[in-house]
Amino acid sequence: MSSFAPSEFAPSKFATCPGLFQPSVARDGLLSRLRIPGGLLTVSQCEAIADLADQAGGGYVTVTNRANVQIRELQVSIDGDQLAHLQAVGLASPVTEIDALRNIMCSPTAGIDRQQLLDTRPFVAEWNRYLTTRPDFAVLSPKFSVCFDGGETVSVRDRPNDISLVAVAIDDEIYFRLHLSLGDRGASPRETDILIRPEESLQVLIAMTEVYRDYTMQTLGNSSRQKPRLRTLLHDWGLETYLRTIISRLPFLLEQKARILLQGNEEIDHNSFSNSYHHLGIHAQRQPGLFYVGVVLPLGRLETTQLRGLATITARYGSGILRITPWQTVLLSDLPTSEISVVMQEVEQLGLSGSSTHSHSAIVACSGTTGCKSSATNTQADALVLAAHLEQHIVLDRPINIHFSGCEKSCAQHSASDITLLGITTERYRVYVGDGDSNFGRLLYQNYRSTQLPDLVEQILRVYQTCRSHWHETFRSFVDRHTIVELQQLLDQARLTP
Ligand code: SF4
């Protein structure tokens, strides 16, 4: 285990990816990020995080879109004793240099999902154990990310990750299909024709990471250039060369095996992706008689009293584990039928909601002007005003994903949303809807005053609810089948209608 001294953890204003051992400087104080592999938190880990946020931070934490936990508004650096305690409860890497690498992702319903092909939690734990003992991997870009998707209803295969291992069933056997970040920044990883036996996945991941490490070292040489992403390697070498190099390091013939297995198997499992927010509310687990509850966190924020309260609920009625999701929500799992109503009551007493149609259920916002100097607008405050307005003025019948971003970097959500509000100058936003030419969707309005956004979004949602072709039509399909001019006309008509 590496030893450390507090001086090693001096904050860096140049750190673009904060870690626990290298907090970054935000406008509202220091920002530290804890990796939570698989998003799984024990009760004692919840308590350690809440204690830390109370002692050194602003008394709250935020859940990120990688199922990390951030402690914000730290006025002093976390000291050596606090870090040692975090290591003792499994919240910090034994090898400190590795801690900045991105979190390992899996479905928040891993192990309890009725549709899953295999439980990915042991794979997350195994890869994390291995990764955190390899100081030589610290040379990698801190954005290096690995994901395991077990074929759950709550799928994470489309989340932007460098490497995704996605479970598929072929001829009654389960494999991981390799998906890689072959596209642009923020794009979902693309599937390859490589199949990996689950029991061989650790060796394959090690080989993939070592080849990437060697490329990184060659690329950097003695220079201080930016560390290359895995997709840089893939664009530079091409997929074939990367795979050939990996295979040369393995004691088994991965590529040949993939080709043989794929013969005559065009019908590889392509489950349609579920709506990302369907995990909210009450759901039956694969274990008979047990349920999980998806809890909405307004803008991913949890006061420390709420964090402790959720930990108490899961310890009392469930598995003693909080499951943090990449949608900035939390799941409480393994709840017997008889305890569901009391759990829902206790969640509400904490000021939280287990309703998928709560106005906050699918609104996300980056840190905005209070936390980030790049932000044009106060995204957090504007998002809270919008959520309060929607709560008062419209009844949602499904989650609508609304994304506030203070600049084009899109930290809060890389994937497409239903409505994107992009800050351009103080108190002004561009409004995008659905899918389109840019990552944000199609431009609906070029320049909209923030104070008028709540009315506009309410009108957009009313037009959708009134004009959708049938109840099942999603917001995205509705806007995508209309031209922008048609949508603007529908909104103009709605404004004229009392
Ligand atoms: S999206 Fe832009 S403004 Fe928002 S946190 Fe990221 S860099 Fe800052």
GROMACS .gro file of N, CA and C in nm, residues 247-396:
model
  450
  247ILE      N    1  -0.422  -0.961  -2.917
  247ILE     CA    2  -0.428  -1.107  -2.932
  247ILE      C    3  -0.289  -1.168  -2.918
  248SER      N    4  -0.188  -1.096  -2.967
  248SER     CA    5  -0.051  -1.150  -2.959
  248SER      C    6  -0.007  -1.164  -2.813
  249ARG      N    7  -0.073  -1.099  -2.721
  249ARG     CA    8  -0.036  -1.107  -2.579
  249ARG      C    9  -0.119  -1.208  -2.502
  250LEU      N   10  -0.218  -1.265  -2.568
  250LEU     CA   11  -0.309  -1.355  -2.496
  250LEU      C   12  -0.271  -1.502  -2.518
  251PRO      N   13  -0.296  -1.586  -2.417
  251PRO     CA   14  -0.266  -1.728  -2.434
  251PRO      C   15  -0.377  -1.803  -2.508
  252PHE      N   16  -0.474  -1.731  -2.562
  252PHE     CA   17  -0.582  -1.795  -2.639
  252PHE      C   18  -0.609  -1.711  -2.762
  253LEU      N   19  -0.672  -1.775  -2.863
  253LEU     CA   20  -0.689  -1.711  -2.993
  253LEU      C   21  -0.824  -1.639  -2.997
  254LEU      N   22  -0.823  -1.521  -2.949
  254LEU     CA   23  -0.948  -1.446  -2.935
  254LEU      C   24  -1.017  -1.421  -3.068
  255GLU      N   25  -0.942  -1.376  -3.166
  255GLU     CA   26  -1.004  -1.338  -3.293
  255GLU      C   27  -1.060  -1.460  -3.365
  256GLN      N   28  -0.984  -1.570  -3.368
  256GLN     CA   29  -1.034  -1.691  -3.434
  256GLN      C   30  -1.159  -1.742  -3.365
  257LYS      N   31  -1.155  -1.736  -3.234
  257LYS     CA   32  -1.270  -1.784  -3.157
  257LYS      C   33  -1.395  -1.701  -3.192
  258ALA      N   34  -1.376  -1.570  -3.201
  258ALA     CA   35  -1.489  -1.483  -3.233
  258ALA      C   36  -1.546  -1.517  -3.369
  259ARG      N   37  -1.458  -1.542  -3.468
  259ARG     CA   38  -1.509  -1.571  -3.603
  259ARG      C   39  -1.588  -1.701  -3.606
  260ILE      N   40  -1.535  -1.804  -3.540
  260ILE     CA   41  -1.605  -1.932  -3.541
  260ILE      C   42  -1.742  -1.918  -3.475
  261LEU      N   43  -1.744  -1.852  -3.361
  261LEU     CA   44  -1.870  -1.840  -3.288
  261LEU      C   45  -1.972  -1.757  -3.363
  262LEU      N   46  -1.924  -1.662  -3.441
  262LEU     CA   47  -2.019  -1.574  -3.508
  262LEU      C   48  -2.080  -1.637  -3.633
  263GLN      N   49  -2.020  -1.750  -3.683
  263GLN     CA   50  -2.076  -1.811  -3.804
  263GLN      C   51  -2.222  -1.849  -3.783
  264GLY      N   52  -2.306  -1.801  -3.872
  264GLY     CA   53  -2.447  -1.836  -3.867
  264GLY      C   54  -2.521  -1.779  -3.748
  265ASN      N   55  -2.459  -1.681  -3.681
  265ASN     CA   56  -2.524  -1.625  -3.563
  265ASN      C   57  -2.552  -1.477  -3.582
  266GLU      N   58  -2.621  -1.445  -3.690
  266GLU     CA   59  -2.651  -1.305  -3.714
  266GLU      C   60  -2.742  -1.248  -3.607
  267GLU      N   61  -2.821  -1.338  -3.546
  267GLU     CA   62  -2.921  -1.289  -3.450
  267GLU      C   63  -2.862  -1.274  -3.311
  268ILE      N   64  -2.749  -1.208  -3.302
  268ILE     CA   65  -2.694  -1.180  -3.170
  268ILE      C   66  -2.788  -1.087  -3.097
  269ASP      N   67  -2.796  -1.107  -2.969
  269ASP     CA   68  -2.891  -1.030  -2.887
  269ASP      C   69  -2.875  -0.880  -2.905
  270HIS      N   70  -2.977  -0.815  -2.953
  270HIS     CA   71  -2.976  -0.669  -2.964
  270HIS      C   72  -3.098  -0.615  -2.891
  271ASN      N   73  -3.098  -0.630  -2.762
  271ASN     CA   74  -3.213  -0.578  -2.686
  271ASN      C   75  -3.227  -0.429  -2.710
  272SER      N   76  -3.350  -0.386  -2.727
  272SER     CA   77  -3.367  -0.243  -2.744
  272SER      C   78  -3.337  -0.174  -2.611
  273PHE      N   79  -3.277  -0.056  -2.619
  273PHE     CA   80  -3.240   0.014  -2.497
  273PHE      C   81  -3.366   0.064  -2.426
  274SER      N   82  -3.365   0.047  -2.299
  274SER     CA   83  -3.480   0.094  -2.223
  274SER      C   84  -3.472   0.245  -2.207
  275ASN      N   85  -3.586   0.304  -2.179
  275ASN     CA   86  -3.585   0.445  -2.144
  275ASN      C   87  -3.497   0.460  -2.019
  276SER      N   88  -3.405   0.552  -2.025
  276SER     CA   89  -3.304   0.562  -1.919
  276SER      C   90  -3.362   0.586  -1.781
  277TYR      N   91  -3.482   0.642  -1.771
  277TYR     CA   92  -3.537   0.678  -1.640
  277TYR      C   93  -3.643   0.580  -1.592
  278HIS      N   94  -3.657   0.468  -1.661
  278HIS     CA   95  -3.756   0.369  -1.617
  278HIS      C   96  -3.720   0.302  -1.485
  279HIS      N   97  -3.597   0.322  -1.439
  279HIS     CA   98  -3.559   0.259  -1.312
  279HIS      C   99  -3.618   0.333  -1.193
  280LEU      N  100  -3.674   0.453  -1.215
  280LEU     CA  101  -3.733   0.528  -1.103
  280LEU      C  102  -3.864   0.463  -1.060
  281GLY      N  103  -3.899   0.480  -0.934
  281GLY     CA  104  -4.022   0.418  -0.884
  281GLY      C  105  -3.997   0.276  -0.835
  282ILE      N  106  -4.106   0.199  -0.823
  282ILE     CA  107  -4.100   0.065  -0.763
  282ILE      C  108  -4.095  -0.042  -0.872
  283HIS      N  109  -4.001  -0.136  -0.860
  283HIS     CA  110  -3.987  -0.241  -0.962
  283HIS      C  111  -3.959  -0.376  -0.897
  284ALA      N  112  -4.017  -0.480  -0.956
  284ALA     CA  113  -3.991  -0.615  -0.906
  284ALA      C  114  -3.849  -0.658  -0.947
  285GLN      N  115  -3.784  -0.730  -0.858
  285GLN     CA  116  -3.651  -0.784  -0.887
  285GLN      C  117  -3.661  -0.925  -0.943
  286ARG      N  118  -3.548  -0.980  -0.987
  286ARG     CA  119  -3.548  -1.118  -1.033
  286ARG      C  120  -3.569  -1.212  -0.913
  287GLN      N  121  -3.535  -1.166  -0.793
  287GLN     CA  122  -3.555  -1.246  -0.673
  287GLN      C  123  -3.703  -1.234  -0.632
  288PRO      N  124  -3.777  -1.344  -0.632
  288PRO     CA  125  -3.920  -1.337  -0.601
  288PRO      C  126  -3.945  -1.269  -0.467
  289GLY      N  127  -4.048  -1.181  -0.467
  289GLY     CA  128  -4.088  -1.115  -0.342
  289GLY      C  129  -4.005  -0.995  -0.305
  290LEU      N  130  -3.904  -0.963  -0.384
  290LEU     CA  131  -3.820  -0.846  -0.352
  290LEU      C  132  -3.835  -0.739  -0.460
  291PHE      N  133  -3.819  -0.614  -0.417
  291PHE     CA  134  -3.838  -0.499  -0.506
  291PHE      C  135  -3.722  -0.401  -0.489
  292TYR      N  136  -3.703  -0.320  -0.594
  292TYR     CA  137  -3.613  -0.206  -0.576
  292TYR      C  138  -3.691  -0.078  -0.604
  293VAL      N  139  -3.642   0.031  -0.544
  293VAL     CA  140  -3.706   0.161  -0.560
  293VAL      C  141  -3.602   0.260  -0.613
  294GLY      N  142  -3.635   0.324  -0.726
  294GLY     CA  143  -3.548   0.427  -0.781
  294GLY      C  144  -3.588   0.562  -0.725
  295VAL      N  145  -3.493   0.633  -0.666
  295VAL     CA  146  -3.521   0.760  -0.597
  295VAL      C  147  -3.461   0.876  -0.677
  296VAL      N  148  -3.543   0.979  -0.697
  296VAL     CA  149  -3.500   1.099  -0.770
  296VAL      C  150  -3.416   1.186  -0.677
  297LEU      N  151  -3.300   1.233  -0.727
  297LEU     CA  152  -3.219   1.330  -0.652
  297LEU      C  153  -3.220   1.460  -0.731
  298PRO      N  154  -3.277   1.568  -0.678
  298PRO     CA  155  -3.281   1.693  -0.756
  298PRO      C  156  -3.140   1.736  -0.798
  299LEU      N  157  -3.116   1.738  -0.927
  299LEU     CA  158  -2.986   1.773  -0.986
  299LEU      C  159  -2.872   1.688  -0.927
  300GLY      N  160  -2.904   1.567  -0.888
  300GLY     CA  161  -2.802   1.475  -0.835
  300GLY      C  162  -2.754   1.510  -0.697
  301ARG      N  163  -2.822   1.602  -0.629
  301ARG     CA  164  -2.771   1.652  -0.501
  301ARG      C  165  -2.833   1.578  -0.383
  302LEU      N  166  -2.750   1.545  -0.286
  302LEU     CA  167  -2.795   1.479  -0.163
  302LEU      C  168  -2.737   1.553  -0.045
  303GLU      N  169  -2.824   1.607   0.040
  303GLU     CA  170  -2.775   1.664   0.165
  303GLU      C  171  -2.721   1.548   0.248
  304THR      N  172  -2.628   1.577   0.338
  304THR     CA  173  -2.570   1.467   0.416
  304THR      C  174  -2.676   1.399   0.505
  305THR      N  175  -2.775   1.477   0.549
  305THR     CA  176  -2.883   1.414   0.628
  305THR      C  177  -2.960   1.315   0.541
  306GLN      N  178  -2.978   1.350   0.414
  306GLN     CA  179  -3.050   1.259   0.322
  306GLN      C  180  -2.966   1.134   0.294
  307LEU      N  181  -2.836   1.154   0.276
  307LEU     CA  182  -2.748   1.039   0.251
  307LEU      C  183  -2.752   0.942   0.370
  308ARG      N  184  -2.742   1.000   0.490
  308ARG     CA  185  -2.749   0.914   0.610
  308ARG      C  186  -2.887   0.847   0.620
  309GLY      N  187  -2.990   0.924   0.586
  309GLY     CA  188  -3.127   0.870   0.594
  309GLY      C  189  -3.147   0.753   0.496
  310LEU      N  190  -3.099   0.766   0.374
  310LEU     CA  191  -3.112   0.657   0.277
  310LEU      C  192  -3.033   0.535   0.323
  311ALA      N  193  -2.915   0.561   0.381
  311ALA     CA  194  -2.833   0.449   0.433
  311ALA      C  195  -2.909   0.376   0.544
  312THR      N  196  -2.975   0.453   0.628
  312THR     CA  197  -3.053   0.390   0.737
  312THR      C  198  -3.167   0.306   0.681
  313ILE      N  199  -3.235   0.359   0.578
  313ILE     CA  200  -3.348   0.285   0.519
  313ILE      C  201  -3.299   0.153   0.459
  314THR      N  202  -3.190   0.159   0.383
  314THR     CA  203  -3.145   0.035   0.319
  314THR      C  204  -3.092  -0.064   0.423
  315ALA      N  205  -3.033  -0.013   0.531
  315ALA     CA  206  -2.986  -0.104   0.636
  315ALA      C  207  -3.105  -0.169   0.708
  316ARG      N  208  -3.210  -0.091   0.727
  316ARG     CA  209  -3.325  -0.141   0.805
  316ARG      C  210  -3.415  -0.234   0.723
  317TYR      N  211  -3.438  -0.201   0.598
  317TYR     CA  212  -3.538  -0.277   0.520
  317TYR      C  213  -3.479  -0.356   0.403
  318GLY      N  214  -3.358  -0.320   0.360
  318GLY     CA  215  -3.307  -0.379   0.237
  318GLY      C  216  -3.173  -0.449   0.255
  319SER      N  217  -3.090  -0.433   0.151
  319SER     CA  218  -2.964  -0.508   0.146
  319SER      C  219  -2.849  -0.438   0.216
  320GLY      N  220  -2.870  -0.314   0.261
  320GLY     CA  221  -2.758  -0.241   0.320
  320GLY      C  222  -2.666  -0.182   0.215
  321ILE      N  223  -2.716  -0.173   0.093
  321ILE     CA  224  -2.635  -0.117  -0.017
  321ILE      C  225  -2.716  -0.008  -0.086
  322LEU      N  226  -2.652   0.106  -0.111
  322LEU     CA  227  -2.712   0.209  -0.196
  322LEU      C  228  -2.652   0.192  -0.335
  323ARG      N  229  -2.738   0.197  -0.435
  323ARG     CA  230  -2.689   0.182  -0.573
  323ARG      C  231  -2.702   0.318  -0.641
  324ILE      N  232  -2.587   0.376  -0.674
  324ILE     CA  233  -2.587   0.506  -0.740
  324ILE      C  234  -2.591   0.484  -0.890
  325THR      N  235  -2.671   0.561  -0.960
  325THR     CA  236  -2.685   0.537  -1.103
  325THR      C  237  -2.617   0.646  -1.186
  326PRO      N  238  -2.584   0.614  -1.313
  326PRO     CA  239  -2.526   0.717  -1.401
  326PRO      C  240  -2.629   0.822  -1.443
  327TRP      N  241  -2.753   0.810  -1.396
  327TRP     CA  242  -2.855   0.911  -1.424
  327TRP      C  243  -2.876   1.001  -1.302
  328GLN      N  244  -2.775   0.999  -1.214
  328GLN     CA  245  -2.774   1.085  -1.094
  328GLN      C  246  -2.893   1.059  -1.002
  329THR      N  247  -2.928   0.933  -0.991
  329THR     CA  248  -3.036   0.890  -0.903
  329THR      C  249  -2.979   0.779  -0.813
  330VAL      N  250  -3.063   0.725  -0.724
  330VAL     CA  251  -3.019   0.622  -0.631
  330VAL      C  252  -3.123   0.511  -0.626
  331LEU      N  253  -3.078   0.387  -0.615
  331LEU     CA  254  -3.171   0.274  -0.597
  331LEU      C  255  -3.153   0.215  -0.457
  332LEU      N  256  -3.268   0.180  -0.398
  332LEU     CA  257  -3.269   0.101  -0.274
  332LEU      C  258  -3.318  -0.037  -0.315
  333SER      N  259  -3.244  -0.140  -0.282
  333SER     CA  260  -3.279  -0.273  -0.336
  333SER      C  261  -3.310  -0.374  -0.226
  334ASP      N  262  -3.361  -0.489  -0.272
  334ASP     CA  263  -3.390  -0.604  -0.185
  334ASP      C  264  -3.491  -0.570  -0.076
  335LEU      N  265  -3.595  -0.499  -0.117
  335LEU     CA  266  -3.700  -0.460  -0.022
  335LEU      C  267  -3.816  -0.558  -0.032
  336PRO      N  268  -3.856  -0.621   0.079
  336PRO     CA  269  -3.971  -0.713   0.074
  336PRO      C  270  -4.100  -0.635   0.047
  337THR      N  271  -4.196  -0.701  -0.015
  337THR     CA  272  -4.324  -0.638  -0.048
  337THR      C  273  -4.384  -0.566   0.073
  338SER      N  274  -4.376  -0.631   0.189
  338SER     CA  275  -4.441  -0.576   0.309
  338SER      C  276  -4.380  -0.444   0.354
  339GLU      N  277  -4.259  -0.412   0.309
  339GLU     CA  278  -4.192  -0.291   0.358
  339GLU      C  279  -4.198  -0.174   0.258
  340ILE      N  280  -4.255  -0.200   0.140
  340ILE     CA  281  -4.247  -0.097   0.035
  340ILE      C  282  -4.314   0.034   0.077
  341SER      N  283  -4.434   0.024   0.134
  341SER     CA  284  -4.504   0.149   0.163
  341SER      C  285  -4.431   0.230   0.270
  342VAL      N  286  -4.375   0.164   0.370
  342VAL     CA  287  -4.304   0.239   0.474
  342VAL      C  288  -4.174   0.299   0.417
  343VAL      N  289  -4.112   0.226   0.327
  343VAL     CA  290  -3.990   0.279   0.263
  343VAL      C  291  -4.025   0.406   0.184
  344MET      N  292  -4.135   0.402   0.109
  344MET     CA  293  -4.174   0.519   0.030
  344MET      C  294  -4.204   0.639   0.122
  345GLN      N  295  -4.268   0.609   0.232
  345GLN     CA  296  -4.297   0.718   0.328
  345GLN      C  297  -4.168   0.778   0.383
  346GLU      N  298  -4.074   0.691   0.418
  346GLU     CA  299  -3.950   0.741   0.479
  346GLU      C  300  -3.865   0.817   0.377
  347VAL      N  301  -3.872   0.773   0.251
  347VAL     CA  302  -3.802   0.847   0.144
  347VAL      C  303  -3.862   0.987   0.132
  348GLU      N  304  -3.994   0.995   0.136
  348GLU     CA  305  -4.059   1.127   0.127
  348GLU      C  306  -4.027   1.215   0.248
  349GLN      N  307  -4.016   1.152   0.364
  349GLN     CA  308  -3.981   1.231   0.484
  349GLN      C  309  -3.842   1.292   0.472
  350LEU      N  310  -3.759   1.231   0.388
  350LEU     CA  311  -3.626   1.289   0.365
  350LEU      C  312  -3.630   1.402   0.262
  351GLY      N  313  -3.750   1.431   0.211
  351GLY     CA  314  -3.762   1.536   0.108
  351GLY      C  315  -3.727   1.486  -0.030
  352LEU      N  316  -3.730   1.352  -0.049
  352LEU     CA  317  -3.698   1.294  -0.180
  352LEU      C  318  -3.822   1.225  -0.236
  353SER      N  319  -3.812   1.183  -0.362
  353SER     CA  320  -3.929   1.121  -0.425
  353SER      C  321  -3.890   0.995  -0.500
  354GLY      N  322  -3.980   0.898  -0.498
  354GLY     CA  323  -3.959   0.776  -0.575
  354GLY      C  324  -4.049   0.772  -0.697
  355SER      N  325  -4.092   0.890  -0.743
  355SER     CA  326  -4.183   0.895  -0.858
  355SER      C  327  -4.107   0.930  -0.986
  356SER      N  328  -4.128   0.850  -1.089
  356SER     CA  329  -4.058   0.874  -1.216
  356SER      C  330  -4.109   0.999  -1.286
  357THR      N  331  -4.228   1.048  -1.246
  357THR     CA  332  -4.281   1.167  -1.312
  357THR      C  333  -4.264   1.292  -1.225
  358HIS      N  334  -4.188   1.281  -1.120
  358HIS     CA  335  -4.156   1.400  -1.041
  358HIS      C  336  -4.087   1.501  -1.133
  359SER      N  337  -4.113   1.631  -1.109
  359SER     CA  338  -4.061   1.730  -1.203
  359SER      C  339  -3.908   1.726  -1.212
  360HIS      N  340  -3.841   1.679  -1.108
  360HIS     CA  341  -3.695   1.673  -1.108
  360HIS      C  342  -3.640   1.545  -1.169
  361SER      N  343  -3.729   1.450  -1.202
  361SER     CA  344  -3.681   1.314  -1.228
  361SER      C  345  -3.576   1.306  -1.338
  362ALA      N  346  -3.585   1.390  -1.439
  362ALA     CA  347  -3.492   1.375  -1.552
  362ALA      C  348  -3.430   1.508  -1.593
  363ILE      N  349  -3.423   1.603  -1.499
  363ILE     CA  350  -3.357   1.730  -1.528
  363ILE      C  351  -3.213   1.721  -1.479
  364VAL      N  352  -3.120   1.751  -1.566
  364VAL     CA  353  -2.978   1.749  -1.527
  364VAL      C  354  -2.917   1.885  -1.559
  365ALA      N  355  -2.818   1.923  -1.481
  365ALA     CA  356  -2.750   2.051  -1.504
  365ALA      C  357  -2.605   2.039  -1.462
  366CYS      N  358  -2.516   2.101  -1.536
  366CYS     CA  359  -2.376   2.104  -1.494
  366CYS      C  360  -2.363   2.204  -1.379
  367SER      N  361  -2.240   2.223  -1.330
  367SER     CA  362  -2.228   2.305  -1.207
  367SER      C  363  -2.256   2.452  -1.233
  368GLY      N  364  -2.247   2.500  -1.357
  368GLY     CA  365  -2.285   2.638  -1.387
  368GLY      C  366  -2.191   2.740  -1.325
  369THR      N  367  -2.233   2.866  -1.324
  369THR     CA  368  -2.141   2.974  -1.284
  369THR      C  369  -2.093   2.962  -1.140
  370THR      N  370  -2.172   2.899  -1.053
  370THR     CA  371  -2.127   2.892  -0.914
  370THR      C  372  -2.009   2.797  -0.899
  371GLY      N  373  -1.996   2.699  -0.988
  371GLY     CA  374  -1.888   2.602  -0.973
  371GLY      C  375  -1.784   2.604  -1.083
  372CYS      N  376  -1.815   2.669  -1.196
  372CYS     CA  377  -1.725   2.654  -1.312
  372CYS      C  378  -1.708   2.788  -1.383
  373LYS      N  379  -1.583   2.824  -1.405
  373LYS     CA  380  -1.557   2.955  -1.466
  373LYS      C  381  -1.589   2.956  -1.616
  374SER      N  382  -1.609   2.840  -1.677
  374SER     CA  383  -1.642   2.837  -1.820
  374SER      C  384  -1.790   2.860  -1.846
  375SER      N  385  -1.869   2.862  -1.739
  375SER     CA  386  -2.014   2.864  -1.761
  375SER      C  387  -2.065   3.003  -1.795
  376ALA      N  388  -2.153   3.009  -1.893
  376ALA     CA  389  -2.217   3.136  -1.930
  376ALA      C  390  -2.335   3.167  -1.840
  377THR      N  391  -2.396   3.065  -1.782
  377THR     CA  392  -2.521   3.085  -1.709
  377THR      C  393  -2.520   3.010  -1.575
  378ASN      N  394  -2.611   3.048  -1.489
  378ASN     CA  395  -2.625   2.979  -1.360
  378ASN      C  396  -2.720   2.860  -1.381
  379THR      N  397  -2.667   2.756  -1.439
  379THR     CA  398  -2.750   2.642  -1.481
  379THR      C  399  -2.825   2.578  -1.365
  380GLN      N  400  -2.757   2.565  -1.251
  380GLN     CA  401  -2.820   2.499  -1.137
  380GLN      C  402  -2.943   2.577  -1.090
  381ALA      N  403  -2.926   2.708  -1.075
  381ALA     CA  404  -3.039   2.790  -1.029
  381ALA      C  405  -3.151   2.788  -1.133
  382ASP      N  406  -3.116   2.799  -1.260
  382ASP     CA  407  -3.219   2.801  -1.365
  382ASP      C  408  -3.293   2.668  -1.371
  383ALA      N  409  -3.219   2.558  -1.349
  383ALA     CA  410  -3.284   2.426  -1.352
  383ALA      C  411  -3.381   2.411  -1.235
  384LEU      N  412  -3.341   2.462  -1.118
  384LEU     CA  413  -3.430   2.453  -1.001
  384LEU      C  414  -3.557   2.534  -1.023
  385VAL      N  415  -3.543   2.653  -1.084
  385VAL     CA  416  -3.661   2.736  -1.113
  385VAL      C  417  -3.752   2.663  -1.211
  386LEU      N  418  -3.694   2.603  -1.314
  386LEU     CA  419  -3.775   2.530  -1.411
  386LEU      C  420  -3.850   2.414  -1.345
  387ALA      N  421  -3.777   2.336  -1.264
  387ALA     CA  422  -3.841   2.220  -1.199
  387ALA      C  423  -3.958   2.266  -1.111
  388ALA      N  424  -3.937   2.375  -1.036
  388ALA     CA  425  -4.045   2.425  -0.949
  388ALA      C  426  -4.164   2.471  -1.032
  389HIS      N  427  -4.136   2.535  -1.145
  389HIS     CA  428  -4.244   2.583  -1.232
  389HIS      C  429  -4.323   2.464  -1.288
  390LEU      N  430  -4.253   2.363  -1.337
  390LEU     CA  431  -4.322   2.247  -1.395
  390LEU      C  432  -4.406   2.177  -1.288
  391GLU      N  433  -4.351   2.167  -1.170
  391GLU     CA  434  -4.423   2.103  -1.060
  391GLU      C  435  -4.558   2.171  -1.036
  392GLN      N  436  -4.558   2.301  -1.048
  392GLN     CA  437  -4.681   2.378  -1.020
  392GLN      C  438  -4.778   2.379  -1.137
  393HIS      N  439  -4.726   2.374  -1.261
  393HIS     CA  440  -4.811   2.406  -1.375
  393HIS      C  441  -4.847   2.291  -1.468
  394ILE      N  442  -4.781   2.176  -1.455
  394ILE     CA  443  -4.811   2.069  -1.551
  394ILE      C  444  -4.792   1.933  -1.483
  395VAL      N  445  -4.876   1.839  -1.522
  395VAL     CA  446  -4.860   1.703  -1.469
  395VAL      C  447  -4.788   1.620  -1.575
  396LEU      N  448  -4.668   1.577  -1.543
  396LEU     CA  449  -4.594   1.494  -1.638
  396LEU      C  450  -4.644   1.351  -1.628
   0.00000   0.00000   0.00000
